[in-house]
């Protein structure tokens, strides 16, 4: 606390990202990074990039990248917004679409991406959390209640559970005058995208990222699809804050990654295969594993507890994510790495539990 802080700054409870430790080499399964490198097309674009171009500001409208996204996803470029990671777009969305009206709180699940309450705090947006059921499924009917808007990751994080498109549509249709933000950070690992609903619902914003399935977490590029009204709302907030949120190199390399669908397909299929094999092995060791359509597994060990398993694995050089929070403190979230990394995980877990791997 400092006397120099504004009241807002003093009141913030900032997000705490997963560890990026420098003390030793870990098998790093804690921040849902992709274990495979980005497409070779990204490396080629990086080598071809002319540093002299950095003299100039980037295109504030990311036109070339939006054109590439339009082609990849079949959505017109004027309905696409590009941001400095999807986190930035989500923050802009809270400011652009939600009012500080206590009578109309924004809804999101009680167990979900922990950045949402942080954005709500930053922008003074009241919210109400909707409890997931005992199997961590989203109770669709509870999201139909009158509210100031909805934010829903699909699949949800950190559980990995997804809603089918028909359920998502009921939620979007229930709030024609409110923004419904669907955070599809993990959609490419086996869940249905909400993009087909865009033509029918002008209140739907679909947010995606290059950080997970495209192996570009270090580049910081996310994108959103929505009606012209929603995209213009995001543009208004951005252009009242920083016109150049996405730098030249990021625009160029993100576009390059879109040019190689074969790489994208192959790496995500590998991750899905490794996820399913790892889930079965953990179940054999007595874990309760939540069905996942993401690049991570949310799992409850038969003993040790979430904190105990996290600590013991960390000592052995394996990092997973543990959340000291109600309902989920018995669980760990394990990013799907390479088959070798998952072997190392299963071997250590079995040893800790006194079982054969
Ligand atoms: C990783 C993640 C993001 C953030 O992605 P960036 O594009 O890297 O900012 C957004 N939402 C959820 C649920 C995530 O897990």
PDB file of C-alpha atoms in Angstrom, residues 60-260:
ATOM      1  CA  UNK A  60      -2.939   0.270 -35.964  1.00  0.00           C
ATOM      2  CA  UNK A  61      -5.701  -1.732 -37.661  1.00  0.00           C
ATOM      3  CA  UNK A  62      -3.605  -4.895 -38.271  1.00  0.00           C
ATOM      4  CA  UNK A  63      -5.128  -5.056 -41.767  1.00  0.00           C
ATOM      5  CA  UNK A  64      -2.918  -7.803 -43.215  1.00  0.00           C
ATOM      6  CA  UNK A  65      -3.369 -10.008 -40.158  1.00  0.00           C
ATOM      7  CA  UNK A  66      -7.128  -9.422 -40.110  1.00  0.00           C
ATOM      8  CA  UNK A  67      -7.300 -10.320 -43.798  1.00  0.00           C
ATOM      9  CA  UNK A  68      -5.459 -13.578 -43.027  1.00  0.00           C
ATOM     10  CA  UNK A  69      -7.852 -14.288 -40.134  1.00  0.00           C
ATOM     11  CA  UNK A  70     -10.836 -13.511 -42.384  1.00  0.00           C
ATOM     12  CA  UNK A  71      -9.626 -16.079 -44.870  1.00  0.00           C
ATOM     13  CA  UNK A  72      -8.841 -18.716 -42.244  1.00  0.00           C
ATOM     14  CA  UNK A  73     -12.102 -18.393 -40.306  1.00  0.00           C
ATOM     15  CA  UNK A  74     -14.527 -17.223 -43.004  1.00  0.00           C
ATOM     16  CA  UNK A  75     -15.521 -14.087 -41.062  1.00  0.00           C
ATOM     17  CA  UNK A  76     -15.362 -10.651 -42.769  1.00  0.00           C
ATOM     18  CA  UNK A  77     -12.324  -8.614 -41.677  1.00  0.00           C
ATOM     19  CA  UNK A  78     -14.472  -5.739 -40.361  1.00  0.00           C
ATOM     20  CA  UNK A  79     -15.910  -8.168 -37.815  1.00  0.00           C
ATOM     21  CA  UNK A  80     -12.477  -9.131 -36.468  1.00  0.00           C
ATOM     22  CA  UNK A  81     -10.535  -7.377 -33.695  1.00  0.00           C
ATOM     23  CA  UNK A  82      -6.868  -8.092 -32.952  1.00  0.00           C
ATOM     24  CA  UNK A  83      -5.262  -7.512 -29.557  1.00  0.00           C
ATOM     25  CA  UNK A  84      -2.111  -7.937 -27.493  1.00  0.00           C
ATOM     26  CA  UNK A  85      -3.079 -11.411 -26.365  1.00  0.00           C
ATOM     27  CA  UNK A  86      -6.681 -12.391 -25.767  1.00  0.00           C
ATOM     28  CA  UNK A  87      -6.259 -11.184 -22.178  1.00  0.00           C
ATOM     29  CA  UNK A  88      -6.133  -7.647 -23.512  1.00  0.00           C
ATOM     30  CA  UNK A  89      -9.272  -8.210 -25.582  1.00  0.00           C
ATOM     31  CA  UNK A  90     -11.108  -9.637 -22.563  1.00  0.00           C
ATOM     32  CA  UNK A  91     -10.084  -6.591 -20.502  1.00  0.00           C
ATOM     33  CA  UNK A  92     -11.273  -4.259 -23.275  1.00  0.00           C
ATOM     34  CA  UNK A  93     -14.556  -6.197 -23.427  1.00  0.00           C
ATOM     35  CA  UNK A  94     -15.227  -5.645 -19.720  1.00  0.00           C
ATOM     36  CA  UNK A  95     -14.765  -1.922 -20.231  1.00  0.00           C
ATOM     37  CA  UNK A  96     -16.541  -1.721 -23.585  1.00  0.00           C
ATOM     38  CA  UNK A  97     -19.708  -3.705 -22.813  1.00  0.00           C
ATOM     39  CA  UNK A  98     -20.391  -3.858 -19.070  1.00  0.00           C
ATOM     40  CA  UNK A  99     -21.789  -1.069 -16.884  1.00  0.00           C
ATOM     41  CA  UNK A 100     -21.096  -0.500 -13.182  1.00  0.00           C
ATOM     42  CA  UNK A 101     -24.760  -1.251 -12.456  1.00  0.00           C
ATOM     43  CA  UNK A 102     -25.191  -3.242  -9.222  1.00  0.00           C
ATOM     44  CA  UNK A 103     -28.689  -4.301 -10.359  1.00  0.00           C
ATOM     45  CA  UNK A 104     -27.268  -6.009 -13.463  1.00  0.00           C
ATOM     46  CA  UNK A 105     -24.134  -7.972 -12.556  1.00  0.00           C
ATOM     47  CA  UNK A 106     -22.109  -9.836 -15.150  1.00  0.00           C
ATOM     48  CA  UNK A 107     -22.304 -13.638 -14.842  1.00  0.00           C
ATOM     49  CA  UNK A 108     -19.448 -16.103 -14.983  1.00  0.00           C
ATOM     50  CA  UNK A 109     -18.862 -19.510 -13.355  1.00  0.00           C
ATOM     51  CA  UNK A 110     -17.542 -19.802  -9.784  1.00  0.00           C
ATOM     52  CA  UNK A 111     -14.741 -22.038 -11.025  1.00  0.00           C
ATOM     53  CA  UNK A 112     -13.272 -20.341 -14.088  1.00  0.00           C
ATOM     54  CA  UNK A 113     -10.433 -18.237 -15.471  1.00  0.00           C
ATOM     55  CA  UNK A 114      -9.315 -16.150 -12.505  1.00  0.00           C
ATOM     56  CA  UNK A 115      -8.658 -13.080 -14.635  1.00  0.00           C
ATOM     57  CA  UNK A 116     -12.399 -12.305 -14.985  1.00  0.00           C
ATOM     58  CA  UNK A 117     -12.929 -11.051 -11.413  1.00  0.00           C
ATOM     59  CA  UNK A 118      -9.692  -9.067 -11.766  1.00  0.00           C
ATOM     60  CA  UNK A 119     -10.981  -7.207 -14.834  1.00  0.00           C
ATOM     61  CA  UNK A 120     -14.291  -6.660 -13.064  1.00  0.00           C
ATOM     62  CA  UNK A 121     -12.371  -5.076 -10.177  1.00  0.00           C
ATOM     63  CA  UNK A 122     -10.291  -2.925 -12.485  1.00  0.00           C
ATOM     64  CA  UNK A 123     -13.317  -1.501 -14.301  1.00  0.00           C
ATOM     65  CA  UNK A 124     -15.741  -1.464 -11.372  1.00  0.00           C
ATOM     66  CA  UNK A 125     -18.078  -4.001 -13.006  1.00  0.00           C
ATOM     67  CA  UNK A 126     -20.279  -5.887 -10.528  1.00  0.00           C
ATOM     68  CA  UNK A 127     -20.417  -9.633 -11.107  1.00  0.00           C
ATOM     69  CA  UNK A 128     -22.165 -12.719  -9.790  1.00  0.00           C
ATOM     70  CA  UNK A 129     -20.572 -16.150  -9.951  1.00  0.00           C
ATOM     71  CA  UNK A 130     -22.729 -19.117 -10.959  1.00  0.00           C
ATOM     72  CA  UNK A 131     -21.752 -22.384  -9.243  1.00  0.00           C
ATOM     73  CA  UNK A 132     -20.759 -25.226 -11.538  1.00  0.00           C
ATOM     74  CA  UNK A 133     -22.423 -28.549 -10.704  1.00  0.00           C
ATOM     75  CA  UNK A 134     -20.549 -31.271  -8.801  1.00  0.00           C
ATOM     76  CA  UNK A 135     -19.018 -32.611 -12.021  1.00  0.00           C
ATOM     77  CA  UNK A 136     -17.880 -29.067 -12.948  1.00  0.00           C
ATOM     78  CA  UNK A 137     -20.454 -28.809 -15.741  1.00  0.00           C
ATOM     79  CA  UNK A 138     -21.876 -25.349 -16.519  1.00  0.00           C
ATOM     80  CA  UNK A 139     -25.537 -25.163 -15.365  1.00  0.00           C
ATOM     81  CA  UNK A 140     -27.012 -23.614 -18.500  1.00  0.00           C
ATOM     82  CA  UNK A 141     -30.354 -22.520 -16.993  1.00  0.00           C
ATOM     83  CA  UNK A 142     -28.606 -20.404 -14.354  1.00  0.00           C
ATOM     84  CA  UNK A 143     -26.986 -18.424 -17.163  1.00  0.00           C
ATOM     85  CA  UNK A 144     -30.380 -17.475 -18.619  1.00  0.00           C
ATOM     86  CA  UNK A 145     -31.209 -15.161 -15.690  1.00  0.00           C
ATOM     87  CA  UNK A 146     -31.383 -11.382 -16.290  1.00  0.00           C
ATOM     88  CA  UNK A 147     -27.878  -9.899 -15.937  1.00  0.00           C
ATOM     89  CA  UNK A 148     -25.485  -7.287 -17.263  1.00  0.00           C
ATOM     90  CA  UNK A 149     -23.740  -9.737 -19.588  1.00  0.00           C
ATOM     91  CA  UNK A 150     -22.042 -13.134 -19.606  1.00  0.00           C
ATOM     92  CA  UNK A 151     -18.414 -14.242 -19.809  1.00  0.00           C
ATOM     93  CA  UNK A 152     -17.896 -17.925 -20.411  1.00  0.00           C
ATOM     94  CA  UNK A 153     -14.811 -19.834 -21.458  1.00  0.00           C
ATOM     95  CA  UNK A 154     -15.586 -22.805 -23.685  1.00  0.00           C
ATOM     96  CA  UNK A 155     -14.038 -25.179 -22.837  1.00  0.00           C
ATOM     97  CA  UNK A 156     -13.957 -23.821 -19.304  1.00  0.00           C
ATOM     98  CA  UNK A 157     -10.651 -23.306 -17.532  1.00  0.00           C
ATOM     99  CA  UNK A 158      -9.198 -24.772 -15.362  1.00  0.00           C
ATOM    100  CA  UNK A 159     -11.645 -27.683 -15.677  1.00  0.00           C
ATOM    101  CA  UNK A 160     -11.392 -28.363 -19.428  1.00  0.00           C
ATOM    102  CA  UNK A 161     -15.115 -29.183 -19.656  1.00  0.00           C
ATOM    103  CA  UNK A 162     -17.018 -27.876 -22.676  1.00  0.00           C
ATOM    104  CA  UNK A 163     -20.611 -26.946 -23.438  1.00  0.00           C
ATOM    105  CA  UNK A 164     -22.175 -28.099 -26.710  1.00  0.00           C
ATOM    106  CA  UNK A 165     -23.072 -25.374 -29.186  1.00  0.00           C
ATOM    107  CA  UNK A 166     -26.812 -25.835 -28.596  1.00  0.00           C
ATOM    108  CA  UNK A 167     -26.412 -24.943 -24.900  1.00  0.00           C
ATOM    109  CA  UNK A 168     -24.204 -21.996 -25.710  1.00  0.00           C
ATOM    110  CA  UNK A 169     -26.826 -20.762 -28.158  1.00  0.00           C
ATOM    111  CA  UNK A 170     -29.514 -20.807 -25.460  1.00  0.00           C
ATOM    112  CA  UNK A 171     -27.335 -18.508 -23.340  1.00  0.00           C
ATOM    113  CA  UNK A 172     -26.571 -16.128 -26.210  1.00  0.00           C
ATOM    114  CA  UNK A 173     -30.244 -16.047 -27.259  1.00  0.00           C
ATOM    115  CA  UNK A 174     -31.408 -15.308 -23.702  1.00  0.00           C
ATOM    116  CA  UNK A 175     -29.600 -11.950 -23.582  1.00  0.00           C
ATOM    117  CA  UNK A 176     -30.220 -10.138 -26.880  1.00  0.00           C
ATOM    118  CA  UNK A 177     -29.404  -6.740 -25.335  1.00  0.00           C
ATOM    119  CA  UNK A 178     -26.280  -7.828 -23.441  1.00  0.00           C
ATOM    120  CA  UNK A 179     -22.859  -8.882 -24.630  1.00  0.00           C
ATOM    121  CA  UNK A 180     -22.077 -12.580 -24.256  1.00  0.00           C
ATOM    122  CA  UNK A 181     -18.322 -13.143 -24.411  1.00  0.00           C
ATOM    123  CA  UNK A 182     -17.209 -16.699 -25.205  1.00  0.00           C
ATOM    124  CA  UNK A 183     -13.516 -17.188 -24.439  1.00  0.00           C
ATOM    125  CA  UNK A 184     -12.297 -19.914 -26.802  1.00  0.00           C
ATOM    126  CA  UNK A 185      -8.627 -19.986 -25.752  1.00  0.00           C
ATOM    127  CA  UNK A 186      -8.675 -23.823 -25.904  1.00  0.00           C
ATOM    128  CA  UNK A 187     -11.337 -24.425 -28.545  1.00  0.00           C
ATOM    129  CA  UNK A 188      -8.944 -26.045 -31.027  1.00  0.00           C
ATOM    130  CA  UNK A 189      -8.362 -29.058 -28.799  1.00  0.00           C
ATOM    131  CA  UNK A 190     -11.726 -30.635 -29.470  1.00  0.00           C
ATOM    132  CA  UNK A 191     -14.629 -28.360 -28.553  1.00  0.00           C
ATOM    133  CA  UNK A 192     -17.251 -26.831 -30.863  1.00  0.00           C
ATOM    134  CA  UNK A 193     -16.620 -23.192 -31.732  1.00  0.00           C
ATOM    135  CA  UNK A 194     -19.421 -20.633 -31.380  1.00  0.00           C
ATOM    136  CA  UNK A 195     -18.428 -18.996 -34.688  1.00  0.00           C
ATOM    137  CA  UNK A 196     -21.468 -20.447 -36.573  1.00  0.00           C
ATOM    138  CA  UNK A 197     -23.734 -18.408 -34.251  1.00  0.00           C
ATOM    139  CA  UNK A 198     -22.176 -15.087 -35.280  1.00  0.00           C
ATOM    140  CA  UNK A 199     -24.478 -14.501 -38.215  1.00  0.00           C
ATOM    141  CA  UNK A 200     -27.577 -14.808 -36.044  1.00  0.00           C
ATOM    142  CA  UNK A 201     -26.533 -13.015 -32.845  1.00  0.00           C
ATOM    143  CA  UNK A 202     -25.066  -9.530 -32.830  1.00  0.00           C
ATOM    144  CA  UNK A 203     -24.466  -9.741 -29.048  1.00  0.00           C
ATOM    145  CA  UNK A 204     -21.933 -12.594 -29.315  1.00  0.00           C
ATOM    146  CA  UNK A 205     -18.190 -11.990 -29.061  1.00  0.00           C
ATOM    147  CA  UNK A 206     -15.942 -15.016 -29.690  1.00  0.00           C
ATOM    148  CA  UNK A 207     -12.390 -14.542 -28.388  1.00  0.00           C
ATOM    149  CA  UNK A 208      -9.486 -16.746 -29.500  1.00  0.00           C
ATOM    150  CA  UNK A 209      -5.704 -16.660 -29.189  1.00  0.00           C
ATOM    151  CA  UNK A 210      -2.492 -17.737 -30.897  1.00  0.00           C
ATOM    152  CA  UNK A 211      -1.044 -18.614 -27.476  1.00  0.00           C
ATOM    153  CA  UNK A 212      -2.246 -22.176 -27.079  1.00  0.00           C
ATOM    154  CA  UNK A 213      -2.944 -24.185 -30.251  1.00  0.00           C
ATOM    155  CA  UNK A 214      -0.620 -22.037 -32.382  1.00  0.00           C
ATOM    156  CA  UNK A 215       2.338 -22.200 -29.965  1.00  0.00           C
ATOM    157  CA  UNK A 216       2.782 -18.418 -29.828  1.00  0.00           C
ATOM    158  CA  UNK A 217       2.253 -17.544 -26.151  1.00  0.00           C
ATOM    159  CA  UNK A 218       5.415 -15.418 -26.269  1.00  0.00           C
ATOM    160  CA  UNK A 219       4.186 -13.335 -29.207  1.00  0.00           C
ATOM    161  CA  UNK A 220       1.037 -11.926 -27.535  1.00  0.00           C
ATOM    162  CA  UNK A 221      -1.615 -12.020 -30.256  1.00  0.00           C
ATOM    163  CA  UNK A 222      -5.286 -12.714 -29.686  1.00  0.00           C
ATOM    164  CA  UNK A 223      -8.340 -12.035 -31.833  1.00  0.00           C
ATOM    165  CA  UNK A 224     -12.074 -11.674 -31.480  1.00  0.00           C
ATOM    166  CA  UNK A 225     -14.998 -12.164 -33.833  1.00  0.00           C
ATOM    167  CA  UNK A 226     -18.284 -10.332 -33.418  1.00  0.00           C
ATOM    168  CA  UNK A 227     -20.820  -7.979 -34.911  1.00  0.00           C
ATOM    169  CA  UNK A 228     -19.580  -4.671 -36.237  1.00  0.00           C
ATOM    170  CA  UNK A 229     -21.124  -3.024 -33.126  1.00  0.00           C
ATOM    171  CA  UNK A 230     -19.059  -5.160 -30.740  1.00  0.00           C
ATOM    172  CA  UNK A 231     -15.852  -4.846 -32.751  1.00  0.00           C
ATOM    173  CA  UNK A 232     -16.332  -1.087 -32.938  1.00  0.00           C
ATOM    174  CA  UNK A 233     -16.824  -1.011 -29.157  1.00  0.00           C
ATOM    175  CA  UNK A 234     -13.464  -2.739 -28.697  1.00  0.00           C
ATOM    176  CA  UNK A 235     -11.837  -0.360 -31.182  1.00  0.00           C
ATOM    177  CA  UNK A 236     -13.169   2.644 -29.275  1.00  0.00           C
ATOM    178  CA  UNK A 237     -11.662   1.386 -26.018  1.00  0.00           C
ATOM    179  CA  UNK A 238      -8.343   0.499 -27.676  1.00  0.00           C
ATOM    180  CA  UNK A 239      -8.073   3.846 -29.417  1.00  0.00           C
ATOM    181  CA  UNK A 240      -8.695   5.610 -26.120  1.00  0.00           C
ATOM    182  CA  UNK A 241      -5.805   3.704 -24.562  1.00  0.00           C
ATOM    183  CA  UNK A 242      -3.062   2.758 -27.053  1.00  0.00           C
ATOM    184  CA  UNK A 243      -3.458   2.713 -30.831  1.00  0.00           C
ATOM    185  CA  UNK A 244      -0.533   0.329 -31.305  1.00  0.00           C
ATOM    186  CA  UNK A 245      -1.297  -2.649 -29.122  1.00  0.00           C
ATOM    187  CA  UNK A 246      -0.020  -5.217 -31.650  1.00  0.00           C
ATOM    188  CA  UNK A 247       3.524  -4.618 -32.876  1.00  0.00           C
ATOM    189  CA  UNK A 248       4.864  -5.131 -36.395  1.00  0.00           C
ATOM    190  CA  UNK A 249       6.673  -8.353 -35.674  1.00  0.00           C
ATOM    191  CA  UNK A 250       3.652  -9.828 -33.902  1.00  0.00           C
ATOM    192  CA  UNK A 251       1.328  -8.964 -36.807  1.00  0.00           C
ATOM    193  CA  UNK A 252       3.694 -10.527 -39.284  1.00  0.00           C
ATOM    194  CA  UNK A 253       4.427 -13.739 -37.365  1.00  0.00           C
ATOM    195  CA  UNK A 254       0.811 -14.332 -36.362  1.00  0.00           C
ATOM    196  CA  UNK A 255      -0.201 -14.081 -40.031  1.00  0.00           C
ATOM    197  CA  UNK A 256       2.570 -16.545 -40.934  1.00  0.00           C
ATOM    198  CA  UNK A 257       1.249 -19.078 -38.426  1.00  0.00           C
ATOM    199  CA  UNK A 258      -2.157 -18.959 -40.123  1.00  0.00           C
ATOM    200  CA  UNK A 259      -0.552 -19.845 -43.449  1.00  0.00           C
ATOM    201  CA  UNK A 260       0.331 -23.396 -42.318  1.00  0.00           C
TER     202      UNK A 260
END
